[in-house]
GROMACS .gro file of C-alpha atoms in nm:
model
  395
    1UNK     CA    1   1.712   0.114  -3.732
    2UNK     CA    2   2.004  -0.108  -3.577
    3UNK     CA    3   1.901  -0.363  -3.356
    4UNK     CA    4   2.164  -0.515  -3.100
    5UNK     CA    5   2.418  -0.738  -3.282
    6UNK     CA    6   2.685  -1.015  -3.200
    7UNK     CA    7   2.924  -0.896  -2.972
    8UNK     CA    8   3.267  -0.820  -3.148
    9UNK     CA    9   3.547  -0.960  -2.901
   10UNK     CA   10   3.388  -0.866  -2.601
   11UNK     CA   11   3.657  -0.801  -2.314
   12UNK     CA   12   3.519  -0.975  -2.031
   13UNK     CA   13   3.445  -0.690  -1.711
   14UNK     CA   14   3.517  -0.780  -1.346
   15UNK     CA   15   3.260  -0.843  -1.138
   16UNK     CA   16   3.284  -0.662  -0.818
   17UNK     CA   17   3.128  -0.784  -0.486
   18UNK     CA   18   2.726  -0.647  -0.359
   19UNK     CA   19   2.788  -0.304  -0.151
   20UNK     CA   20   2.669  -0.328   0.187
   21UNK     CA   21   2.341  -0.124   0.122
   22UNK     CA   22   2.279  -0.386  -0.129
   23UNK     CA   23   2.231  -0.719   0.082
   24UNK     CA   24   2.011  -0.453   0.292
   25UNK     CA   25   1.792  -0.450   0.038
   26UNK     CA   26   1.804  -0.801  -0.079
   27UNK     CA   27   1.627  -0.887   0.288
   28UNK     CA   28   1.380  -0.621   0.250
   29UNK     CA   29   1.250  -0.698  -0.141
   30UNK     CA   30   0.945  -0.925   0.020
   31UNK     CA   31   0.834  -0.651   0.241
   32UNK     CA   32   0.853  -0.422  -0.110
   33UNK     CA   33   0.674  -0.651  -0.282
   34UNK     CA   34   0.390  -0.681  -0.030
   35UNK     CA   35   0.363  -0.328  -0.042
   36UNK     CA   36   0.284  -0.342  -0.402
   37UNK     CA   37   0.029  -0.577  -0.385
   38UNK     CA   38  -0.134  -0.507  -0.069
   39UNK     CA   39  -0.088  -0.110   0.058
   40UNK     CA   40  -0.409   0.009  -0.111
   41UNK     CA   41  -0.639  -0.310  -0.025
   42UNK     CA   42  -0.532  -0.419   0.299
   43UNK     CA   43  -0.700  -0.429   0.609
   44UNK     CA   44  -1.073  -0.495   0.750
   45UNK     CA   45  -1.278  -0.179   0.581
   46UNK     CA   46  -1.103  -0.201   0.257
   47UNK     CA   47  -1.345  -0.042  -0.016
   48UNK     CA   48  -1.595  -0.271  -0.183
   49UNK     CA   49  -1.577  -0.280  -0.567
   50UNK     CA   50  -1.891  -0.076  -0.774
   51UNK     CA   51  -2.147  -0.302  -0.865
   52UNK     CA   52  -2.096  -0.296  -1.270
   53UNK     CA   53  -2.445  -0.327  -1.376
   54UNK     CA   54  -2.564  -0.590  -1.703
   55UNK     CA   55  -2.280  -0.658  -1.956
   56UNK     CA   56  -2.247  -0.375  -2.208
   57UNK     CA   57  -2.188  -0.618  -2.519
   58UNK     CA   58  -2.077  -0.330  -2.764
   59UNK     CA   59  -1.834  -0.545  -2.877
   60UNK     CA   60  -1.856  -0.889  -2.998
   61UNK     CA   61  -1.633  -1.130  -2.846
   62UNK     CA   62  -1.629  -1.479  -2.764
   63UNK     CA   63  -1.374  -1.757  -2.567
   64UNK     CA   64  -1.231  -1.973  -2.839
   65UNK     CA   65  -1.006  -2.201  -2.633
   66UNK     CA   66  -0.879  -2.270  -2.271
   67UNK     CA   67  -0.565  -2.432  -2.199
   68UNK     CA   68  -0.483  -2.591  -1.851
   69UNK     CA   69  -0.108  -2.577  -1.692
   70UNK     CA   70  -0.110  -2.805  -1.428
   71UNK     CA   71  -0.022  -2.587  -1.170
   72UNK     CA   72  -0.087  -2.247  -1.072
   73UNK     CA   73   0.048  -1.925  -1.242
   74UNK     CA   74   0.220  -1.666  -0.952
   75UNK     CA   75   0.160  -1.327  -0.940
   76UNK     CA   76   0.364  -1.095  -1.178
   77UNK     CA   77   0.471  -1.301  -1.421
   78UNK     CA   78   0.427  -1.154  -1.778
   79UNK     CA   79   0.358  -1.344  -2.040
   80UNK     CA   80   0.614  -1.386  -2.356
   81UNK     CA   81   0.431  -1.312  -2.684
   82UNK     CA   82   0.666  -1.407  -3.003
   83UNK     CA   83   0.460  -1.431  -3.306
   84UNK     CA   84   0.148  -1.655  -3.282
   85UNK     CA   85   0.307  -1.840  -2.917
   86UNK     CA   86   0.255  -1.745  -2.577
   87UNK     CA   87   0.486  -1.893  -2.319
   88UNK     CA   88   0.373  -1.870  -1.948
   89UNK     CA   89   0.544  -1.998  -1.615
   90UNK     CA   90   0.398  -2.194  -1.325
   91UNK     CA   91   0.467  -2.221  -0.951
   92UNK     CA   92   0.647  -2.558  -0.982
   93UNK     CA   93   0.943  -2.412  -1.253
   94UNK     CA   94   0.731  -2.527  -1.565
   95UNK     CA   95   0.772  -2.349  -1.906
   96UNK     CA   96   0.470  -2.444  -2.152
   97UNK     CA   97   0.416  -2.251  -2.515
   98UNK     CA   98   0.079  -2.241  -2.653
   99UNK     CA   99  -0.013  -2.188  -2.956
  100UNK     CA  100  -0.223  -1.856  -2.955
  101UNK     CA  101  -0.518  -1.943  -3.225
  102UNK     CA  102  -0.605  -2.278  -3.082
  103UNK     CA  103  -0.456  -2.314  -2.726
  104UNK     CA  104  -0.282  -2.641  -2.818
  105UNK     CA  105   0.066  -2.721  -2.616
  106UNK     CA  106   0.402  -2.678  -2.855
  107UNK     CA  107   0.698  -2.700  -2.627
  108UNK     CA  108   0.718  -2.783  -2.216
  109UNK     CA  109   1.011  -2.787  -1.978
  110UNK     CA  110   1.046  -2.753  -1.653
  111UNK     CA  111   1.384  -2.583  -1.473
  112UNK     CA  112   1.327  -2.841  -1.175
  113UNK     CA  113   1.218  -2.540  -0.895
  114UNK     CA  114   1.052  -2.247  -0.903
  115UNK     CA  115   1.088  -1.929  -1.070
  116UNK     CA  116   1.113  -1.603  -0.984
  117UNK     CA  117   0.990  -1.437  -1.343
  118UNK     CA  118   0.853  -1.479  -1.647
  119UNK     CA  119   1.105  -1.592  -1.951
  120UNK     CA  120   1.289  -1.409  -2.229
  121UNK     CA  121   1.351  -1.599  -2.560
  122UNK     CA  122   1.494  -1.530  -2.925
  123UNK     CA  123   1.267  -1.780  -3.037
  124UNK     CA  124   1.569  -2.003  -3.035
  125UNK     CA  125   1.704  -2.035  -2.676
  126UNK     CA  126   1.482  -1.953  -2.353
  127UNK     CA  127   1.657  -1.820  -2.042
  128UNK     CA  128   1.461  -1.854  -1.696
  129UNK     CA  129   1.597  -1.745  -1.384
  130UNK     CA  130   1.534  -1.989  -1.050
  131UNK     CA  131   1.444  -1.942  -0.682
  132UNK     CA  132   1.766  -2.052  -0.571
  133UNK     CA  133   1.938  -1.736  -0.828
  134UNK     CA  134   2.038  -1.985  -1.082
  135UNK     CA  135   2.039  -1.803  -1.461
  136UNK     CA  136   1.936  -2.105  -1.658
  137UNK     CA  137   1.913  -2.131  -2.078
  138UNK     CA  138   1.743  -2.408  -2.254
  139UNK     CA  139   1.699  -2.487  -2.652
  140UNK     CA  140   1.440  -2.720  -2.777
  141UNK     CA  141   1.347  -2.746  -2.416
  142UNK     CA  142   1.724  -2.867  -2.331
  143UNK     CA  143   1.945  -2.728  -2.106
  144UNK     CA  144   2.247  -2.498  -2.284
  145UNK     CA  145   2.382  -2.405  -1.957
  146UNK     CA  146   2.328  -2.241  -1.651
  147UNK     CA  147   2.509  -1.970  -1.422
  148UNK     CA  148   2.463  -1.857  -1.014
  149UNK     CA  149   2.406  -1.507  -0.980
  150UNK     CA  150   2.461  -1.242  -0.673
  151UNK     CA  151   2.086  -1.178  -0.614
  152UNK     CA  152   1.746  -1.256  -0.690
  153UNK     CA  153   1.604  -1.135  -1.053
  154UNK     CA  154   1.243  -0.950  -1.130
  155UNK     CA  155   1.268  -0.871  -1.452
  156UNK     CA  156   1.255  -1.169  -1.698
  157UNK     CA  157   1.620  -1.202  -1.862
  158UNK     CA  158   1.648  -1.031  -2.228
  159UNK     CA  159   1.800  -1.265  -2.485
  160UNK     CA  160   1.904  -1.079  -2.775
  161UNK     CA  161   2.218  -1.108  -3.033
  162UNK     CA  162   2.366  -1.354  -2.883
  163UNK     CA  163   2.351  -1.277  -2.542
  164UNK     CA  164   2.130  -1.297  -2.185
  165UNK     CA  165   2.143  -0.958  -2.064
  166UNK     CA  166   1.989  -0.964  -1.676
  167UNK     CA  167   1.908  -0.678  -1.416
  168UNK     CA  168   1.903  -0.834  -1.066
  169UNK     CA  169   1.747  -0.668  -0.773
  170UNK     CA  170   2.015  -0.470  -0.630
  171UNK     CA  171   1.968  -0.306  -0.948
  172UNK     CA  172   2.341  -0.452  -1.130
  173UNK     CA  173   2.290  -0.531  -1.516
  174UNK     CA  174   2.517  -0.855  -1.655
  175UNK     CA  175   2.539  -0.948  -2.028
  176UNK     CA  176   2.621  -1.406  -2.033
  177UNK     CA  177   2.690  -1.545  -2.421
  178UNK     CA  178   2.391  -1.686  -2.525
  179UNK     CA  179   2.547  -2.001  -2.639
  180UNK     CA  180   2.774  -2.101  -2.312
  181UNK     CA  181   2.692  -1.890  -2.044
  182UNK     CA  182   3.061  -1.704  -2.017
  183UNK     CA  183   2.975  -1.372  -1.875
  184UNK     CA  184   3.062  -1.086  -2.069
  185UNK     CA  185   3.034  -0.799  -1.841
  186UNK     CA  186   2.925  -0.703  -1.519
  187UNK     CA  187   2.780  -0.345  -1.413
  188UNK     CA  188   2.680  -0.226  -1.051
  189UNK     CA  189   2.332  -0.026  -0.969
  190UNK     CA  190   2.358   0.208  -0.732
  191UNK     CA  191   2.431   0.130  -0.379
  192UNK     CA  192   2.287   0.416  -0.158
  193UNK     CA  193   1.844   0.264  -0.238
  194UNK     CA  194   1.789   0.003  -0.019
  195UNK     CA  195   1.461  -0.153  -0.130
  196UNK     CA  196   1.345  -0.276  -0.421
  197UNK     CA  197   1.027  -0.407  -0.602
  198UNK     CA  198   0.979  -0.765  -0.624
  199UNK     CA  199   0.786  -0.728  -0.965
  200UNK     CA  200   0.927  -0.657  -1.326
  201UNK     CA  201   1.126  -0.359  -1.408
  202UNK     CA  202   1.237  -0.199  -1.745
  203UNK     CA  203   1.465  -0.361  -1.988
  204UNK     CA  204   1.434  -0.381  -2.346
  205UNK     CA  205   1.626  -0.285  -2.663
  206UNK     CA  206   1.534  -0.029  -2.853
  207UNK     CA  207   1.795  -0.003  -3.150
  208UNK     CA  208   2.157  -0.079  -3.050
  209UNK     CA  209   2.077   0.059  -2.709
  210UNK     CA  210   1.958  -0.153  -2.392
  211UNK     CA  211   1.712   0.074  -2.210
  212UNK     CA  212   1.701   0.003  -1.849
  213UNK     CA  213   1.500   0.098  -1.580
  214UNK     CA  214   1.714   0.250  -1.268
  215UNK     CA  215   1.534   0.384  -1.033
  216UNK     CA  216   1.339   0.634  -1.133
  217UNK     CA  217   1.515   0.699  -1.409
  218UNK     CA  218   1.551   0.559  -1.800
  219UNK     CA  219   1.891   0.446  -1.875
  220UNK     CA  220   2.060   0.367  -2.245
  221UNK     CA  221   2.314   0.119  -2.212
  222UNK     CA  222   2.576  -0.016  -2.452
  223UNK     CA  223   2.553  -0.344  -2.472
  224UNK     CA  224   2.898  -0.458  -2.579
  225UNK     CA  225   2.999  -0.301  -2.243
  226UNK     CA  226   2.736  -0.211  -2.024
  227UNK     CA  227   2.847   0.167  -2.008
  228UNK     CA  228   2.580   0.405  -1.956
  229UNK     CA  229   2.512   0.621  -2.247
  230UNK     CA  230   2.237   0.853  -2.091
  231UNK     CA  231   2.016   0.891  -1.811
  232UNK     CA  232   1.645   1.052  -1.841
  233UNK     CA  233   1.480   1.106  -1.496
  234UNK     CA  234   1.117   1.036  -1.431
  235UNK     CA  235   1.080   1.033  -1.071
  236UNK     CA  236   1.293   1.166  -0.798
  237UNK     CA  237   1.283   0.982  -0.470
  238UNK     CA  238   1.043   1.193  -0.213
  239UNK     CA  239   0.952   1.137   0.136
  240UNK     CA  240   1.075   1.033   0.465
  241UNK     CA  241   1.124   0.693   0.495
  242UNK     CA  242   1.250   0.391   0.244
  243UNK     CA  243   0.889   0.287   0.162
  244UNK     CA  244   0.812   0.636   0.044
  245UNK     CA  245   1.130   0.709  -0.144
  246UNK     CA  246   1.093   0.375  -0.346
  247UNK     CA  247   1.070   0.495  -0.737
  248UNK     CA  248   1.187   0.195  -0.902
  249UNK     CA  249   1.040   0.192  -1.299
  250UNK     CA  250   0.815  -0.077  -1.332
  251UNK     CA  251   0.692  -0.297  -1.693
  252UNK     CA  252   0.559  -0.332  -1.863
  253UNK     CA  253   0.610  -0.015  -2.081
  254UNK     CA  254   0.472   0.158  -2.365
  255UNK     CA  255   0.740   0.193  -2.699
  256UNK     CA  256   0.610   0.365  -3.037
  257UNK     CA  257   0.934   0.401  -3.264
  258UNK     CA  258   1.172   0.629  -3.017
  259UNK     CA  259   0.905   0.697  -2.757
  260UNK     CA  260   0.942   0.534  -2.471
  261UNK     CA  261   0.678   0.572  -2.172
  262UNK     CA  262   0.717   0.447  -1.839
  263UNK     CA  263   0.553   0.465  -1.499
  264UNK     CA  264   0.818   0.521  -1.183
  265UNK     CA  265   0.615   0.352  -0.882
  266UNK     CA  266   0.358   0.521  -0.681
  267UNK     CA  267   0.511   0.827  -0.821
  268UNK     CA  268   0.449   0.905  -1.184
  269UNK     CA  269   0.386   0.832  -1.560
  270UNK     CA  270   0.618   0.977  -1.862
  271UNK     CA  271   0.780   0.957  -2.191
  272UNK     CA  272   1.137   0.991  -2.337
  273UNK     CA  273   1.231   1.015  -2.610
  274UNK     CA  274   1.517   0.776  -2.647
  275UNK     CA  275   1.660   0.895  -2.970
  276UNK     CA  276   1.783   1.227  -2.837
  277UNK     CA  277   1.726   1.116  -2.449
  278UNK     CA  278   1.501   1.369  -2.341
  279UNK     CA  279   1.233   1.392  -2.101
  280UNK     CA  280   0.929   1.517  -2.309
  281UNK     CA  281   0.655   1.486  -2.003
  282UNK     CA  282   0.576   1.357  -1.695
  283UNK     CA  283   0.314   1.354  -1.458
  284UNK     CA  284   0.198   1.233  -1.103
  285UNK     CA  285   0.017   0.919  -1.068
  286UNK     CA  286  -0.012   0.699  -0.792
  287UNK     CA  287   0.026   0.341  -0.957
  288UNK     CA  288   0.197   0.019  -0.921
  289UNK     CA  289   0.165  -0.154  -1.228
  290UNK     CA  290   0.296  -0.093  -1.599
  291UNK     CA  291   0.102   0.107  -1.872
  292UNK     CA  292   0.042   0.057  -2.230
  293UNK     CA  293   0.001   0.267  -2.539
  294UNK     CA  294  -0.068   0.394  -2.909
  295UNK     CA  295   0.041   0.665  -3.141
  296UNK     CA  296  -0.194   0.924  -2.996
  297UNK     CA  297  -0.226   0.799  -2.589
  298UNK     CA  298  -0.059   0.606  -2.288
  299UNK     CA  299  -0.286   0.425  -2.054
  300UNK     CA  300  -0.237   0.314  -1.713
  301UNK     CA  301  -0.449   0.222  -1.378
  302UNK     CA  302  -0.403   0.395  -1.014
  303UNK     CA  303  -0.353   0.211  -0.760
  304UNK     CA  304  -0.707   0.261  -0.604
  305UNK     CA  305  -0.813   0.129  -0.995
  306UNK     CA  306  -0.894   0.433  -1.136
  307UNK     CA  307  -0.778   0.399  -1.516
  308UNK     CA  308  -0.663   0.730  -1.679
  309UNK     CA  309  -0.497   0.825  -2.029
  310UNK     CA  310  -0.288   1.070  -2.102
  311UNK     CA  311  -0.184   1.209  -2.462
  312UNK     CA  312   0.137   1.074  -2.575
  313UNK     CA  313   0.285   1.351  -2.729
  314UNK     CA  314   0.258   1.620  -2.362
  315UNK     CA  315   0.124   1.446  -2.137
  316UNK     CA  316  -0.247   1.619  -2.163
  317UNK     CA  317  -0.493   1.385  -1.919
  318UNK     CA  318  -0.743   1.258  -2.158
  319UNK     CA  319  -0.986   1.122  -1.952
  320UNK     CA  320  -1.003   0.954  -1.611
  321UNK     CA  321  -1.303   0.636  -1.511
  322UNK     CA  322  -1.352   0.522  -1.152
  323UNK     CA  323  -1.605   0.231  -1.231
  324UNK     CA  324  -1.330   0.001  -1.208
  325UNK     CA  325  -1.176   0.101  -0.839
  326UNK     CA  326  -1.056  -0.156  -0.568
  327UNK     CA  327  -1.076  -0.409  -0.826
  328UNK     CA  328  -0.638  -0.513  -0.832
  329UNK     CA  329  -0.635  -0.424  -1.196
  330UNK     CA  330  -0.358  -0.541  -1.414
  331UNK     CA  331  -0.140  -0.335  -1.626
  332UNK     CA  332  -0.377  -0.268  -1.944
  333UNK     CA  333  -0.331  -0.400  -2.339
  334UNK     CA  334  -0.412  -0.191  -2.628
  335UNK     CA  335  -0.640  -0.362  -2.862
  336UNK     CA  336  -0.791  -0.270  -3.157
  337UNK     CA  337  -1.009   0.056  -3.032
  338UNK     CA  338  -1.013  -0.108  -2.677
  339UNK     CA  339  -0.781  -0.096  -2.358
  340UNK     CA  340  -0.815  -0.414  -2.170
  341UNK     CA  341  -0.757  -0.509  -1.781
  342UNK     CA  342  -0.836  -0.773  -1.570
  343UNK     CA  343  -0.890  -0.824  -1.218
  344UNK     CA  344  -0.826  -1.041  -0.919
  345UNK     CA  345  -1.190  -1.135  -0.959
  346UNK     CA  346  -1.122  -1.326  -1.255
  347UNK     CA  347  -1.298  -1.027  -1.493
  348UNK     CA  348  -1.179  -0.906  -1.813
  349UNK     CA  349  -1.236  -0.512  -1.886
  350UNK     CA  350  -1.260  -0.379  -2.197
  351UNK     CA  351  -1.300   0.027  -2.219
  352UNK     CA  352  -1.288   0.234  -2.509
  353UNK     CA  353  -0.931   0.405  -2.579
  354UNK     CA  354  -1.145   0.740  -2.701
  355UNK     CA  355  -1.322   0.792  -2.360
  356UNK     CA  356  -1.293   0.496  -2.147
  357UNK     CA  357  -1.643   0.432  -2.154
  358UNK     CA  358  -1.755   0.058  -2.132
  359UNK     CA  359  -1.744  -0.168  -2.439
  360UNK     CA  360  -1.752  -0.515  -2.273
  361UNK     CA  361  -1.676  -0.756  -2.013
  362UNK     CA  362  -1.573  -1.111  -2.046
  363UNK     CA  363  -1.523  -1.384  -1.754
  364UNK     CA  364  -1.244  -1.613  -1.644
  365UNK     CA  365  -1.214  -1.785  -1.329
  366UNK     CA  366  -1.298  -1.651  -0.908
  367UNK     CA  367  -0.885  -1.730  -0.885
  368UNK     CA  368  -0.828  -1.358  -1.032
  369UNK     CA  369  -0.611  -1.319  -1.338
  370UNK     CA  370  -0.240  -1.350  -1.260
  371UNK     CA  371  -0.088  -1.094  -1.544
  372UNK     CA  372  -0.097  -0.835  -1.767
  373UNK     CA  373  -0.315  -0.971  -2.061
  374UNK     CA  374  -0.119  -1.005  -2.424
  375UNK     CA  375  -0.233  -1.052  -2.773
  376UNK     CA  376  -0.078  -1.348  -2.986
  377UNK     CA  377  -0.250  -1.478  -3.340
  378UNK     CA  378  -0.520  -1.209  -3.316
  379UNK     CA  379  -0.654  -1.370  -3.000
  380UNK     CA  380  -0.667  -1.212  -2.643
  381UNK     CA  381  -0.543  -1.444  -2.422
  382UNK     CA  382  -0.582  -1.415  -2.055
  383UNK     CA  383  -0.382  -1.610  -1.802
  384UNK     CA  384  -0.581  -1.725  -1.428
  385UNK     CA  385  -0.365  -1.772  -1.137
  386UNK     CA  386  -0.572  -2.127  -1.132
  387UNK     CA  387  -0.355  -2.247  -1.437
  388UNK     CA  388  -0.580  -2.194  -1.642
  389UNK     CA  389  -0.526  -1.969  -1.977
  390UNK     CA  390  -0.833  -1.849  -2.169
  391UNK     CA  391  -0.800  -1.727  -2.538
  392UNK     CA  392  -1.080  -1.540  -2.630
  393UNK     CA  393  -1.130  -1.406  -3.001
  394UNK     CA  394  -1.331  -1.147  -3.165
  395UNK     CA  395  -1.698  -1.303  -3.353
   0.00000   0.00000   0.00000
């Protein structure tokens, strides 16, 4: 399969100015955001977590290391796996890679203000995206260069052949050269949506395609040119207000070769498959976070925390568990014969992938667990919104 190659005299595109209906919904992304975090929890009787009973130890697992960051780790952030490294951002614009079997620092930089995402990387150049909408690319914890851009940015910048390809939130997708920051082309989102999600979308390359998240819908982009190749729906905008209409794709997402699953906020979960660009299922759930997934199964937690798979190949609900409700789960991680979530109580959940049943729980810190967990050297490593990152391994 192709992946996406050095552009081949790119002819630079014209970058036309924000619709109206855009800066609308530049002012209203913290109020989207909040939502997102906070509808399902809020308020004085908000449900009380289960009580989860003594530690079910069916698997054996142990923390190997712990790594401290010096500052505090925001919410919705991913984490960048490449190979053995994790690299993780921090409140105060810091970039540190750990190495993922013993938690030791490789590489730190800071881009000199906060962030508003985690990083994408080629594993030779880093590009970071600032508070103040600054696109910025470092090497060897240097920086290349560094461009303004129209709006704020979610979704942590993809660096791939030789280019920065960036989704901002009023929904526009830009391709820079990776080695000077000239921008390449320029394509507008759609103008008529005015809110967005102030957490990370969809964008990713699968083959020679970019496969963006817009709206509710799957997109395959070209990315010598940023023309739209398809379009696969998986939500349609319902309701009567902005709030309720909101669909936007969220990540992180589940690929297995040309299958790629997705969950469209509040509003569903489904798969397409991106070779042919069709729809094979989807279904209603009501979650806010990304999914995860196998061969045989896509899993993904409801707001409320109820955690539910579904079979990959129609959609079929495997099972559903409620143990784990009002608990702010993260987006889950497929490991080995587990799923794993964490919380905002600083627990880690592992549950069977066959029936969701309980294997075992490990602990982190009362300041809740700031991301989706990832897996890097054969280590699951977990990162606190204290700053601190645990790696935990199996015995």
């Amino acid at each position: 399969m192709k992946t996406i190659a050095q552009p081949v005299n790119p002819a630079k595109a014209k970058t036309k100015n924000l619709p109206r209906t855009a800066t609308r919904m530049l002012t209203l992304t913290v109020l989207a955001g909040a939502l997102s975090a906070c509808s399902m929890f809020g308020g004085k009787e908000a449900p009380k977590p289960l009580d989860l009973g003594p530690n079910p130890g069916k698997i054996a697992v142990h923390q190997a290391w712990t790594a401290k960051l010096g500052s505090e780790v925001p919410l919705a952030m991913p984490a960048l796996v490449q190979g053995n490294t994790v690299t993780v951002v921090t409140k105060d614009g810091s970039v540190t890679t750990l190495d993922g079997n013993s938690g030791s620092q490789l590489g730190k930089f800071s881009a000199g203000e906060p962030l508003t995402t985690g990083v994408g990387s080629d594993g030779q150049r880093t590009a970071v995206v600032t508070r103040s909408n600054q696109l910025v690319v470092f090497a060897e914890g240097k920086q290349l260069w560094k461009q303004r851009l129209n709006a704020a940015v979610y979704t942590p910048p993809l660096v791939a052949g030789g280019r920065v390809f960036v989704m901002t939130a009023d929904r526009s997708l830009a391709a820079f050269d990776a080695n000077n920051g000239r921008e390449l082309w320029s394509a507008e989102g759609p103008s008529n949506e005015p809110l967005i999600l102030r957490q990370p979308g969809v964008l990713l390359p699968v083959g020679n395609t970019l496969v963006v998240g817009v709206s509710g819908r799957l997109a395959g982009v070209d990315p010598d040119n940023g023309s739209v190749r398809w379009m696969a729906p998986l939500a349609a905008p319902r309701g009567t207000n902005d709030v309720e209409r909101l669909v936007d794709l969220v990540g992180p997402v589940s690929r297995v070769d040309s299958s790629v699953c997705a969950r469209a906020f509040q509003a569903s979960v489904g798969c397409v498959d991106v070779g042919s660009a069709n729809v094979r299922w989807t279904q209603n759930s009501k979650g806010s976070d990304g999914i995860d997934g196998d061969e045989q199964s896509v899993f993904g937690a409801e707001s409320n925390g109820t955690v539910q798979a579904w079979r990959r190949a129609d959609g079929e609900r495997l099972w559903s568990v409620d143990k784990l409700q009002y608990r702010k789960l993260t987006a889950p991680l497929v490991l080995g014969r587990s799923v794993v979530l964490a919380d905002d109580l600083g627990t880690v959940h592992m549950l069977s992938r066959e029936d969701g049943s309980a294997l075992t729980r490990l602990q982190t810190d009362k300041a809740g667990v700031a991301t989706a967990p990832v897996v890097a050297a054969n280590t699951l490593v977990v990162v606190s919104r204290s700053g601190t990152v645990y790696g935990f391994k199996p015995d």
